[in-house]
Amino acid sequence: MLKGIDVSSYQSSAYSTAGLAFVGIKVTEGLSYVNSKWVAQRATARAAGLVTIFYHYPHIGNSPAAEADYFLSQIALVPGDVLCLDWEWYGQTVTDAQARAYKDAWLAYVKAKVPGHKVGVYADTSSWKNVDTNSNCGDFLWIADYVTAGQPRVSHAWTFHQYSDSPQDEDVANFATADALKAWAGMAGGGSGGGSTGAEIYPGASKAHWYSSAYPGDPMQVNTIVWHSTETTALPDYSGGSIAPTLTAVPDFAAQRLVWYQHFAFDESARALVHAAGQMATNTLNCAQVEIVGTCDPATHATWAKAGTPHLYMSELPDWAIRDLNAFAHWAHDQHGVPLTSGLAWKPYPASYGNNGVRMTAAAWSAFKGHCGHQHVPENDHGDPGQFPIAQILEADMPLTDADVNKVVMGVLTYRNADAAKKDPNLPDVYGYIAGTNGAVASLTAQVGALSGAITALTADVTKAGGLTAEQVQAAAEAGAKAALDELAAALGKAGA
């Protein structure tokens, strides 16, 4: 059996993980309480590669679904996270039927919301034996019975056993090895508990303004992109990184491209959203945040345009900016599975500010996957990036810009198949074909001109001498012209070979 502990706000954030394979962490209680230490306690567990069990303490009189949503909204789940209902109700006026109904509803709701995670019940032996009547514990039973470790006094199969509360809550797991526990939890070998296996740094992005070391974020598995506009004309300093997004896209107008700066790993929480303590998880709820240097405000746009200041205006992005944003969106989809969908209304600024009618509720935010703007995020009031061309940014095939077309044309016209060992020997050398044909045509044009002159002179001489009829001269001219054309065709064929 494997050893573990469970912790709450009464325990240290930097508890000892020596000899442990798992840890249980209290996250929420009811609809308003959050353990102020749980994030740091989770970081301690993940740094040690432990299986982590997050649990919720219920207020039975509340809606099980509402409490489950509140619990899930706090956690940026990653594969291998285990979820648990701490099925206790001390000090609450609750009937056994209410307690049973709450347990069954909570388990069913959470399992439906996060089917990829183990969801179970913690209970003491009295509640399990005397209140429960259907043996429903979801995916596992975590039983509290203060006897010899691994010998709880229940007939039901158990997965975790809390056998002591002194000097702290001590537990064991009914697995032979840590790898077996991790495999059961879906942790795929464990380690840091990170998210998807996709690349964490966007190709070509600069790390010159990297803030993860100063403000390390929480690991998560990104399924949402939040788009912002900086309302500046240059890369902000983000207060030294304390309010930085995941990435910033800076326009290079001369080169007509976006220059990318990455501030945090893709599957690591950033800091550009309002994220009040004890409220809805925004920065940590599986979202990567992208700031685009420019403005969504038509008044600012007008001021900068009048002053001749180059800038991006979110409602009228140039083709090259949309092209580069589209490339990023497709990278996030291909590497991390972020859906290429939005389904949201994007209001123009300033109508997008504040309580704008498109800002998501807590439940909608928890369930959302895809692309949204700052204007859609709950607990926030900003309206950027305004009327954003999200459909073009997410579309599968971007139309070629004029510059792209010119590049393709010049690429074809200047193609040189000089190295047959590395290139297709059957593919024409376009440059050589055109150059050779042009030379052949010029040479033959000169020859045809010379022949025409010679024929004219010959015709005059012969006619003067009276040796040929007009019909004979015409026939000779036609034969000479045909021979010249045959020579031209042969030259063209040779150039094409």
Short mmCIF file of C-alpha atoms in Angstrom, two decimals:
data_model
loop_
_atom_site.label_atom_id
_atom_site.label_comp_id
_atom_site.label_asym_id
_atom_site.label_seq_id
_atom_site.Cartn_x
_atom_site.Cartn_y
_atom_site.Cartn_z
CA MET A 1 0.00 0.00 0.00
CA LEU A 2 1.03 3.57 -0.68
CA LYS A 3 1.19 6.41 1.83
CA GLY A 4 -0.49 9.78 1.52
CA ILE A 5 -1.92 12.67 3.53
CA ASP A 6 -4.74 15.17 3.17
CA VAL A 7 -4.43 18.88 3.93
CA SER A 8 -6.58 21.98 4.31
CA SER A 9 -5.99 25.55 5.48
CA TYR A 10 -4.89 24.19 8.86
CA GLN A 11 -1.77 22.64 7.33
CA SER A 12 1.32 24.23 5.82
CA SER A 13 1.63 24.96 2.12
CA ALA A 14 5.14 23.50 2.14
CA TYR A 15 4.35 20.16 3.79
CA SER A 16 6.82 17.29 3.58
CA THR A 17 6.25 14.96 0.63
CA ALA A 18 8.90 12.42 1.67
CA GLY A 19 7.59 8.89 1.26
CA LEU A 20 4.23 10.00 -0.14
CA ALA A 21 2.50 8.86 -3.33
CA PHE A 22 -0.60 11.07 -3.13
CA VAL A 23 -2.15 14.01 -1.32
CA GLY A 24 -5.74 15.19 -0.82
CA ILE A 25 -6.31 18.97 -0.80
CA LYS A 26 -9.42 20.80 0.34
CA VAL A 27 -10.35 23.42 -2.25
CA THR A 28 -13.85 24.71 -1.50
CA GLU A 29 -16.75 24.59 0.92
CA GLY A 30 -20.33 25.54 0.13
CA LEU A 31 -20.68 28.39 -2.35
CA SER A 32 -18.30 30.97 -0.92
CA TYR A 33 -15.28 29.45 0.85
CA VAL A 34 -11.94 28.74 -0.81
CA ASN A 35 -8.93 27.34 1.04
CA SER A 36 -6.43 30.21 0.76
CA LYS A 37 -3.48 27.77 0.73
CA TRP A 38 -4.76 25.24 -1.76
CA VAL A 39 -2.89 26.57 -4.82
CA ALA A 40 0.44 26.50 -2.99
CA GLN A 41 -0.40 23.08 -1.53
CA ARG A 42 -1.13 21.81 -5.04
CA ALA A 43 2.19 23.21 -6.29
CA THR A 44 4.00 21.26 -3.54
CA ALA A 45 2.24 18.05 -4.60
CA ARG A 46 2.89 18.51 -8.30
CA ALA A 47 6.53 19.42 -7.77
CA ALA A 48 6.94 16.03 -6.09
CA GLY A 49 5.01 14.19 -8.84
CA LEU A 50 2.22 13.08 -6.48
CA VAL A 51 -1.28 12.05 -7.51
CA THR A 52 -3.47 14.93 -6.32
CA ILE A 53 -7.03 14.58 -4.99
CA PHE A 54 -9.07 17.80 -4.81
CA TYR A 55 -12.08 17.74 -2.49
CA HIS A 56 -15.16 19.83 -1.74
CA TYR A 57 -16.99 20.07 1.59
CA PRO A 58 -20.75 20.47 0.99
CA HIS A 59 -23.50 22.58 2.48
CA ILE A 60 -26.27 20.06 1.86
CA GLY A 61 -29.04 22.66 1.70
CA ASN A 62 -27.52 24.20 -1.46
CA SER A 63 -27.89 22.98 -5.02
CA PRO A 64 -25.39 20.15 -5.67
CA ALA A 65 -24.86 21.41 -9.23
CA ALA A 66 -24.20 24.98 -8.07
CA GLU A 67 -21.67 23.81 -5.50
CA ALA A 68 -20.04 21.49 -8.02
CA ASP A 69 -19.70 24.35 -10.51
CA TYR A 70 -18.17 26.54 -7.81
CA PHE A 71 -15.70 23.79 -6.92
CA LEU A 72 -14.73 23.08 -10.55
CA SER A 73 -14.40 26.78 -11.36
CA GLN A 74 -11.43 27.06 -9.02
CA ILE A 75 -9.34 24.28 -10.55
CA ALA A 76 -7.35 24.27 -13.77
CA LEU A 77 -7.65 20.52 -14.22
CA VAL A 78 -4.89 18.50 -15.82
CA PRO A 79 -4.86 14.79 -16.67
CA GLY A 80 -4.54 12.70 -13.52
CA ASP A 81 -6.34 15.09 -11.16
CA VAL A 82 -8.79 13.20 -8.93
CA LEU A 83 -11.99 14.83 -7.58
CA CYS A 84 -13.76 13.97 -4.37
CA LEU A 85 -16.86 14.92 -2.34
CA ASP A 86 -16.03 15.22 1.36
CA TRP A 87 -19.42 13.77 2.38
CA GLU A 88 -19.77 15.33 5.82
CA TRP A 89 -22.31 17.83 7.18
CA TYR A 90 -21.34 18.66 10.76
CA GLY A 91 -23.52 21.38 12.31
CA GLN A 92 -26.02 21.30 9.45
CA THR A 93 -29.68 20.40 9.92
CA VAL A 94 -29.88 17.68 7.32
CA THR A 95 -31.95 14.53 6.97
CA ASP A 96 -30.37 11.28 5.83
CA ALA A 97 -32.45 11.42 2.65
CA GLN A 98 -31.15 14.90 1.86
CA ALA A 99 -27.56 13.80 2.44
CA ARG A 100 -27.99 10.78 0.17
CA ALA A 101 -29.67 12.82 -2.55
CA TYR A 102 -26.94 15.46 -2.44
CA LYS A 103 -24.18 12.83 -2.73
CA ASP A 104 -25.73 11.06 -5.70
CA ALA A 105 -26.55 14.31 -7.54
CA TRP A 106 -23.08 15.81 -6.96
CA LEU A 107 -21.29 12.68 -8.18
CA ALA A 108 -23.43 12.41 -11.31
CA TYR A 109 -23.07 16.11 -12.14
CA VAL A 110 -19.28 16.27 -11.71
CA LYS A 111 -18.69 13.05 -13.63
CA ALA A 112 -20.77 14.38 -16.53
CA LYS A 113 -18.84 17.69 -16.49
CA VAL A 114 -15.35 16.12 -16.38
CA PRO A 115 -15.71 12.54 -17.61
CA GLY A 116 -11.96 12.11 -18.01
CA HIS A 117 -11.33 12.31 -14.25
CA LYS A 118 -11.92 9.92 -11.34
CA VAL A 119 -14.73 11.22 -9.12
CA GLY A 120 -15.45 9.66 -5.72
CA VAL A 121 -16.58 10.03 -2.12
CA TYR A 122 -14.86 10.52 1.24
CA ALA A 123 -16.96 9.30 4.18
CA ASP A 124 -16.58 8.08 7.74
CA THR A 125 -17.73 4.56 8.58
CA SER A 126 -20.85 5.75 10.41
CA SER A 127 -22.16 7.74 7.43
CA TRP A 128 -21.22 5.03 4.97
CA LYS A 129 -22.88 2.24 6.95
CA ASN A 130 -25.92 4.08 8.34
CA VAL A 131 -26.81 6.90 5.92
CA ASP A 132 -25.81 5.55 2.53
CA THR A 133 -28.23 2.97 1.17
CA ASN A 134 -27.12 2.41 -2.43
CA SER A 135 -23.33 2.08 -2.07
CA ASN A 136 -22.88 4.84 -4.64
CA CYS A 137 -19.38 6.26 -4.27
CA GLY A 138 -18.72 7.04 -7.91
CA ASP A 139 -15.28 5.84 -9.03
CA PHE A 140 -13.85 5.24 -5.57
CA LEU A 141 -14.48 5.16 -1.84
CA TRP A 142 -12.16 7.03 0.50
CA ILE A 143 -13.10 5.72 3.90
CA ALA A 144 -12.15 7.24 7.26
CA ASP A 145 -11.74 4.66 10.02
CA TYR A 146 -9.04 5.08 12.66
CA VAL A 147 -7.74 1.55 12.87
CA THR A 148 -4.76 -0.30 11.39
CA ALA A 149 -3.76 1.17 8.05
CA GLY A 150 -5.34 -0.75 5.20
CA GLN A 151 -7.92 -2.52 7.38
CA PRO A 152 -11.03 -0.28 7.43
CA ARG A 153 -14.17 -1.90 8.86
CA VAL A 154 -16.32 -1.79 5.73
CA SER A 155 -17.33 -4.54 3.34
CA HIS A 156 -17.39 -2.27 0.30
CA ALA A 157 -14.25 -2.14 -1.84
CA TRP A 158 -12.19 0.90 -0.89
CA THR A 159 -9.46 2.82 -2.73
CA PHE A 160 -8.16 5.17 0.00
CA HIS A 161 -8.17 4.71 3.77
CA GLN A 162 -7.71 7.54 6.26
CA TYR A 163 -6.48 5.64 9.29
CA SER A 164 -5.29 8.45 11.60
CA ASP A 165 -5.68 12.17 12.25
CA SER A 166 -2.63 12.54 14.48
CA PRO A 167 -0.31 14.39 14.07
CA GLN A 168 -2.06 14.96 10.70
CA ASP A 169 -4.51 13.11 8.50
CA GLU A 170 -2.70 9.95 7.42
CA ASP A 171 -3.88 7.79 4.52
CA VAL A 172 -3.02 4.77 2.45
CA ALA A 173 -4.01 3.87 -1.12
CA ASN A 174 -4.91 0.32 -2.14
CA PHE A 175 -2.30 0.03 -4.91
CA ALA A 176 0.88 -1.98 -5.11
CA THR A 177 3.00 0.71 -6.78
CA ALA A 178 3.00 4.45 -7.40
CA ASP A 179 2.89 3.77 -11.15
CA ALA A 180 -0.27 1.70 -10.68
CA LEU A 181 -1.89 4.58 -8.79
CA LYS A 182 -0.87 7.08 -11.46
CA ALA A 183 -2.19 4.81 -14.20
CA TRP A 184 -5.53 4.50 -12.37
CA ALA A 185 -5.73 8.28 -12.00
CA GLY A 186 -4.86 8.82 -15.66
CA MET A 187 -1.66 10.66 -14.87
CA ALA A 188 0.23 8.97 -17.73
CA GLY A 189 3.38 8.31 -15.75
CA GLY A 190 3.07 11.29 -13.45
CA GLY A 191 5.88 13.84 -13.32
CA SER A 192 4.78 17.44 -13.03
CA GLY A 193 1.17 16.72 -13.88
CA GLY A 194 1.42 18.86 -16.99
CA GLY A 195 -1.22 19.16 -19.64
CA SER A 196 -1.08 18.21 -23.31
CA THR A 197 2.03 17.05 -25.10
CA GLY A 198 2.06 19.93 -27.60
CA ALA A 199 4.90 22.41 -27.95
CA GLU A 200 4.90 24.99 -25.15
CA ILE A 201 6.66 27.77 -27.07
CA TYR A 202 5.11 29.20 -30.24
CA PRO A 203 7.60 28.68 -33.12
CA GLY A 204 9.67 31.81 -33.67
CA ALA A 205 8.44 33.56 -30.52
CA SER A 206 11.05 35.57 -28.59
CA LYS A 207 11.59 34.88 -24.88
CA ALA A 208 13.30 38.24 -24.37
CA HIS A 209 10.41 39.24 -22.08
CA TRP A 210 9.93 35.96 -20.19
CA TYR A 211 8.08 36.35 -16.86
CA SER A 212 7.48 32.76 -15.77
CA SER A 213 10.53 32.77 -13.49
CA ALA A 214 9.39 35.87 -11.59
CA TYR A 215 5.68 34.96 -11.58
CA PRO A 216 5.40 31.17 -11.97
CA GLY A 217 1.90 30.17 -13.00
CA ASP A 218 -0.20 27.07 -12.46
CA PRO A 219 0.06 24.15 -14.87
CA MET A 220 -3.09 23.58 -16.89
CA GLN A 221 -4.31 22.11 -20.16
CA VAL A 222 -5.33 24.99 -22.40
CA ASN A 223 -8.59 24.68 -24.32
CA THR A 224 -9.42 28.39 -24.66
CA ILE A 225 -7.73 31.43 -26.20
CA VAL A 226 -8.59 34.89 -24.81
CA TRP A 227 -7.79 37.71 -27.25
CA HIS A 228 -6.83 41.22 -26.04
CA SER A 229 -5.64 44.51 -27.51
CA THR A 230 -2.93 46.40 -25.61
CA GLU A 231 -4.20 49.93 -26.45
CA THR A 232 -0.56 50.85 -27.08
CA THR A 233 1.69 51.20 -30.12
CA ALA A 234 4.57 49.20 -28.65
CA LEU A 235 5.20 46.15 -26.48
CA PRO A 236 4.08 47.00 -22.89
CA ASP A 237 6.25 46.22 -19.89
CA TYR A 238 3.21 44.70 -18.09
CA SER A 239 4.38 46.13 -14.74
CA GLY A 240 7.43 43.91 -14.85
CA GLY A 241 5.33 40.88 -15.80
CA SER A 242 2.80 40.99 -12.97
CA ILE A 243 -0.07 41.56 -15.43
CA ALA A 244 1.40 39.86 -18.49
CA PRO A 245 -0.46 37.59 -20.93
CA THR A 246 0.84 34.34 -22.39
CA LEU A 247 2.00 35.97 -25.64
CA THR A 248 2.10 39.39 -27.29
CA ALA A 249 1.92 40.00 -31.06
CA VAL A 250 3.74 43.18 -32.15
CA PRO A 251 3.25 44.53 -35.69
CA ASP A 252 6.25 45.01 -37.97
CA PHE A 253 4.75 47.32 -40.59
CA ALA A 254 7.82 47.39 -42.84
CA ALA A 255 7.98 43.60 -43.12
CA GLN A 256 4.17 43.23 -42.93
CA ARG A 257 4.23 40.55 -40.26
CA LEU A 258 3.62 40.03 -36.54
CA VAL A 259 6.58 39.61 -34.20
CA TRP A 260 5.71 37.30 -31.29
CA TYR A 261 6.92 37.54 -27.68
CA GLN A 262 6.14 34.72 -25.26
CA HIS A 263 5.95 35.46 -21.53
CA PHE A 264 4.75 32.14 -20.07
CA ALA A 265 4.64 28.54 -21.28
CA PHE A 266 1.47 27.83 -23.23
CA ASP A 267 0.07 25.40 -20.62
CA GLU A 268 0.88 27.74 -17.73
CA SER A 269 -1.47 30.35 -16.29
CA ALA A 270 -0.77 33.98 -17.21
CA ARG A 271 -1.87 37.18 -15.44
CA ALA A 272 -3.73 39.54 -17.79
CA LEU A 273 -7.25 38.95 -16.40
CA VAL A 274 -8.93 40.16 -13.22
CA HIS A 275 -8.79 37.16 -10.90
CA ALA A 276 -10.21 38.09 -7.47
CA ALA A 277 -9.31 35.89 -4.52
CA GLY A 278 -12.05 33.42 -3.71
CA GLN A 279 -13.98 34.19 -6.88
CA MET A 280 -14.20 32.76 -10.39
CA ALA A 281 -10.93 31.31 -11.68
CA THR A 282 -10.07 33.27 -14.81
CA ASN A 283 -6.31 33.28 -15.34
CA THR A 284 -6.04 29.63 -14.26
CA LEU A 285 -9.08 28.17 -16.03
CA ASN A 286 -7.38 26.49 -19.00
CA CYS A 287 -6.95 29.66 -21.07
CA ALA A 288 -3.99 31.14 -22.92
CA GLN A 289 -4.05 34.93 -23.27
CA VAL A 290 -2.86 36.79 -26.38
CA GLU A 291 -2.36 40.56 -26.49
CA ILE A 292 -2.16 42.29 -29.88
CA VAL A 293 -0.34 45.62 -29.88
CA GLY A 294 -2.88 48.10 -31.19
CA THR A 295 -6.31 49.50 -30.31
CA CYS A 296 -9.97 48.54 -30.43
CA ASP A 297 -11.13 52.10 -29.61
CA PRO A 298 -12.33 54.07 -32.66
CA ALA A 299 -11.47 57.36 -30.92
CA THR A 300 -7.89 56.26 -30.29
CA HIS A 301 -7.68 54.95 -33.85
CA ALA A 302 -8.77 58.34 -35.21
CA THR A 303 -6.24 60.20 -33.05
CA TRP A 304 -3.34 57.96 -34.08
CA ALA A 305 -4.35 58.06 -37.75
CA LYS A 306 -4.51 61.86 -37.73
CA ALA A 307 -1.03 62.00 -36.16
CA GLY A 308 0.32 59.57 -38.78
CA THR A 309 1.17 56.96 -36.14
CA PRO A 310 1.34 53.44 -37.64
CA HIS A 311 -0.90 51.09 -35.66
CA LEU A 312 -3.27 48.14 -35.81
CA TYR A 313 -7.00 48.83 -35.43
CA MET A 314 -8.76 45.62 -34.37
CA SER A 315 -11.87 46.26 -36.47
CA GLU A 316 -9.80 46.80 -39.65
CA LEU A 317 -6.81 44.48 -39.40
CA PRO A 318 -4.72 44.19 -42.57
CA ASP A 319 -4.56 40.87 -44.42
CA TRP A 320 -1.04 40.12 -43.19
CA ALA A 321 -2.02 40.52 -39.53
CA ILE A 322 -5.06 38.26 -39.97
CA ARG A 323 -2.82 35.75 -41.76
CA ASP A 324 -0.39 35.59 -38.81
CA LEU A 325 -3.17 35.43 -36.19
CA ASN A 326 -4.78 32.65 -38.21
CA ALA A 327 -1.49 30.74 -38.20
CA PHE A 328 -1.29 31.02 -34.41
CA ALA A 329 -4.91 29.86 -33.95
CA HIS A 330 -4.23 26.80 -36.10
CA TRP A 331 -1.01 26.05 -34.19
CA ALA A 332 -2.98 26.15 -30.89
CA HIS A 333 -5.49 23.75 -32.43
CA ASP A 334 -2.93 21.36 -33.92
CA GLN A 335 -0.60 21.30 -30.90
CA HIS A 336 -3.08 21.64 -28.02
CA GLY A 337 -6.53 20.87 -29.37
CA VAL A 338 -7.97 24.37 -28.85
CA PRO A 339 -11.19 24.32 -30.93
CA LEU A 340 -11.28 26.61 -33.96
CA THR A 341 -14.67 27.92 -32.85
CA SER A 342 -16.12 30.84 -30.95
CA GLY A 343 -19.91 31.01 -31.14
CA LEU A 344 -19.90 34.39 -29.36
CA ALA A 345 -20.98 37.90 -30.39
CA TRP A 346 -18.04 40.32 -30.59
CA LYS A 347 -19.26 43.83 -29.87
CA PRO A 348 -17.50 46.99 -31.09
CA TYR A 349 -15.86 49.16 -28.48
CA PRO A 350 -17.09 51.01 -26.38
CA ALA A 351 -20.36 48.99 -26.41
CA SER A 352 -18.23 45.96 -25.48
CA TYR A 353 -17.14 47.50 -22.16
CA GLY A 354 -18.56 46.52 -18.76
CA ASN A 355 -21.91 44.75 -18.48
CA ASN A 356 -22.18 44.37 -22.23
CA GLY A 357 -24.66 41.53 -22.66
CA VAL A 358 -22.05 39.15 -24.06
CA ARG A 359 -19.99 38.57 -20.91
CA MET A 360 -20.21 34.94 -19.83
CA THR A 361 -21.64 33.69 -16.56
CA ALA A 362 -19.44 31.66 -14.24
CA ALA A 363 -21.02 28.42 -15.43
CA ALA A 364 -20.67 29.37 -19.10
CA TRP A 365 -17.01 30.33 -18.58
CA SER A 366 -16.29 27.02 -16.84
CA ALA A 367 -17.78 25.09 -19.74
CA PHE A 368 -16.39 27.24 -22.59
CA LYS A 369 -13.80 25.94 -25.05
CA GLY A 370 -12.57 27.85 -28.08
CA HIS A 371 -11.85 31.53 -28.77
CA CYS A 372 -13.22 34.48 -26.82
CA GLY A 373 -12.23 38.07 -26.09
CA HIS A 374 -11.51 39.99 -22.92
CA GLN A 375 -15.03 41.38 -23.36
CA HIS A 376 -16.47 37.88 -22.74
CA VAL A 377 -14.62 36.95 -19.53
CA PRO A 378 -16.62 37.06 -16.27
CA GLU A 379 -15.36 39.12 -13.33
CA ASN A 380 -13.72 41.50 -15.85
CA ASP A 381 -15.04 44.74 -17.32
CA HIS A 382 -12.69 45.47 -20.25
CA GLY A 383 -14.14 45.55 -23.77
CA ASP A 384 -11.13 44.64 -25.90
CA PRO A 385 -10.52 43.54 -28.58
CA GLY A 386 -13.82 45.04 -29.74
CA GLN A 387 -15.26 44.00 -33.11
CA PHE A 388 -12.56 41.45 -33.83
CA PRO A 389 -12.47 39.56 -37.19
CA ILE A 390 -12.69 36.20 -35.44
CA ALA A 391 -14.27 34.37 -38.39
CA GLN A 392 -11.30 35.15 -40.65
CA ILE A 393 -8.81 34.33 -37.92
CA LEU A 394 -10.37 30.90 -37.39
CA GLU A 395 -11.11 29.96 -41.01
CA ALA A 396 -9.42 26.90 -42.44
CA ASP A 397 -7.98 28.37 -45.64
CA MET A 398 -6.73 31.93 -45.62
CA PRO A 399 -6.99 33.78 -48.98
CA LEU A 400 -3.64 34.83 -50.45
CA THR A 401 -2.72 38.47 -50.11
CA ASP A 402 -1.36 40.40 -53.14
CA ALA A 403 2.11 40.04 -51.68
CA ASP A 404 1.62 36.26 -51.38
CA VAL A 405 0.48 36.04 -55.01
CA ASN A 406 3.53 38.02 -56.16
CA LYS A 407 5.81 35.67 -54.24
CA VAL A 408 4.22 32.62 -55.87
CA VAL A 409 4.48 34.11 -59.37
CA MET A 410 8.12 35.12 -58.92
CA GLY A 411 8.88 31.75 -57.39
CA VAL A 412 7.57 30.02 -60.51
CA LEU A 413 9.24 32.39 -62.93
CA THR A 414 12.63 32.13 -61.25
CA TYR A 415 12.55 28.38 -60.52
CA ARG A 416 15.84 26.75 -61.49
CA ASN A 417 16.21 23.00 -61.66
CA ALA A 418 20.00 23.13 -61.68
CA ASP A 419 20.62 20.26 -59.27
CA ALA A 420 18.95 17.22 -60.81
CA ALA A 421 20.21 14.99 -57.97
CA LYS A 422 18.12 16.87 -55.43
CA LYS A 423 15.23 18.06 -57.58
CA ASP A 424 12.78 16.40 -59.95
CA PRO A 425 14.65 15.88 -63.27
CA ASN A 426 11.29 15.80 -65.08
CA LEU A 427 10.31 19.24 -63.79
CA PRO A 428 11.11 21.99 -66.32
CA ASP A 429 13.72 24.54 -65.40
CA VAL A 430 11.35 27.50 -65.86
CA TYR A 431 14.04 30.18 -65.79
CA GLY A 432 16.24 28.25 -68.22
CA TYR A 433 13.29 27.44 -70.46
CA ILE A 434 12.25 31.07 -70.75
CA ALA A 435 15.80 32.36 -71.16
CA GLY A 436 16.65 29.74 -73.81
CA THR A 437 13.42 30.26 -75.71
CA ASN A 438 13.91 34.01 -75.74
CA GLY A 439 17.42 33.60 -77.17
CA ALA A 440 16.28 31.11 -79.78
CA VAL A 441 13.44 33.35 -80.92
CA ALA A 442 15.78 36.35 -81.20
CA SER A 443 18.32 34.36 -83.20
CA LEU A 444 15.74 32.91 -85.57
CA THR A 445 14.08 36.29 -86.00
CA ALA A 446 17.40 37.64 -87.22
CA GLN A 447 17.82 34.64 -89.55
CA VAL A 448 14.32 35.02 -90.95
CA GLY A 449 15.02 38.72 -91.56
CA ALA A 450 18.23 37.90 -93.38
CA LEU A 451 16.49 35.26 -95.48
CA SER A 452 13.72 37.67 -96.36
CA GLY A 453 16.30 40.19 -97.54
CA ALA A 454 18.14 37.56 -99.55
CA ILE A 455 14.93 36.33 -101.15
CA THR A 456 13.92 39.85 -102.05
CA ALA A 457 17.31 40.49 -103.66
CA LEU A 458 17.25 37.14 -105.43
CA THR A 459 13.75 37.77 -106.73
CA ALA A 460 14.84 41.09 -108.17
CA ASP A 461 17.90 39.57 -109.83
CA VAL A 462 16.07 36.60 -111.25
CA THR A 463 13.17 38.66 -112.50
CA LYS A 464 15.57 41.07 -114.12
CA ALA A 465 17.37 38.21 -115.82
CA GLY A 466 14.08 36.73 -116.95
CA GLY A 467 15.07 33.23 -115.70
CA LEU A 468 12.11 32.49 -113.35
CA THR A 469 8.43 33.10 -113.46
CA ALA A 470 6.60 34.88 -110.65
CA GLU A 471 5.02 31.57 -109.61
CA GLN A 472 8.43 29.93 -109.24
CA VAL A 473 9.66 32.79 -107.03
CA GLN A 474 6.62 32.50 -104.77
CA ALA A 475 7.13 28.75 -104.38
CA ALA A 476 10.79 29.24 -103.44
CA ALA A 477 9.84 31.87 -100.87
CA GLU A 478 7.25 29.59 -99.30
CA ALA A 479 9.76 26.74 -99.08
CA GLY A 480 12.31 29.02 -97.41
CA ALA A 481 9.74 30.24 -94.88
CA LYS A 482 8.72 26.66 -94.03
CA ALA A 483 12.34 25.66 -93.49
CA ALA A 484 12.82 28.64 -91.14
CA LEU A 485 9.71 27.70 -89.14
CA ASP A 486 10.84 24.07 -88.86
CA GLU A 487 14.19 25.27 -87.54
CA LEU A 488 12.41 27.48 -84.97
CA ALA A 489 10.27 24.58 -83.75
CA ALA A 490 13.34 22.38 -83.37
CA ALA A 491 15.12 25.09 -81.37
CA LEU A 492 12.13 25.56 -79.08
CA GLY A 493 11.91 21.83 -78.44
CA LYS A 494 15.60 21.70 -77.56
CA ALA A 495 15.24 24.61 -75.10
CA GLY A 496 12.32 22.90 -73.39
CA ALA A 497 14.20 19.64 -72.91
#
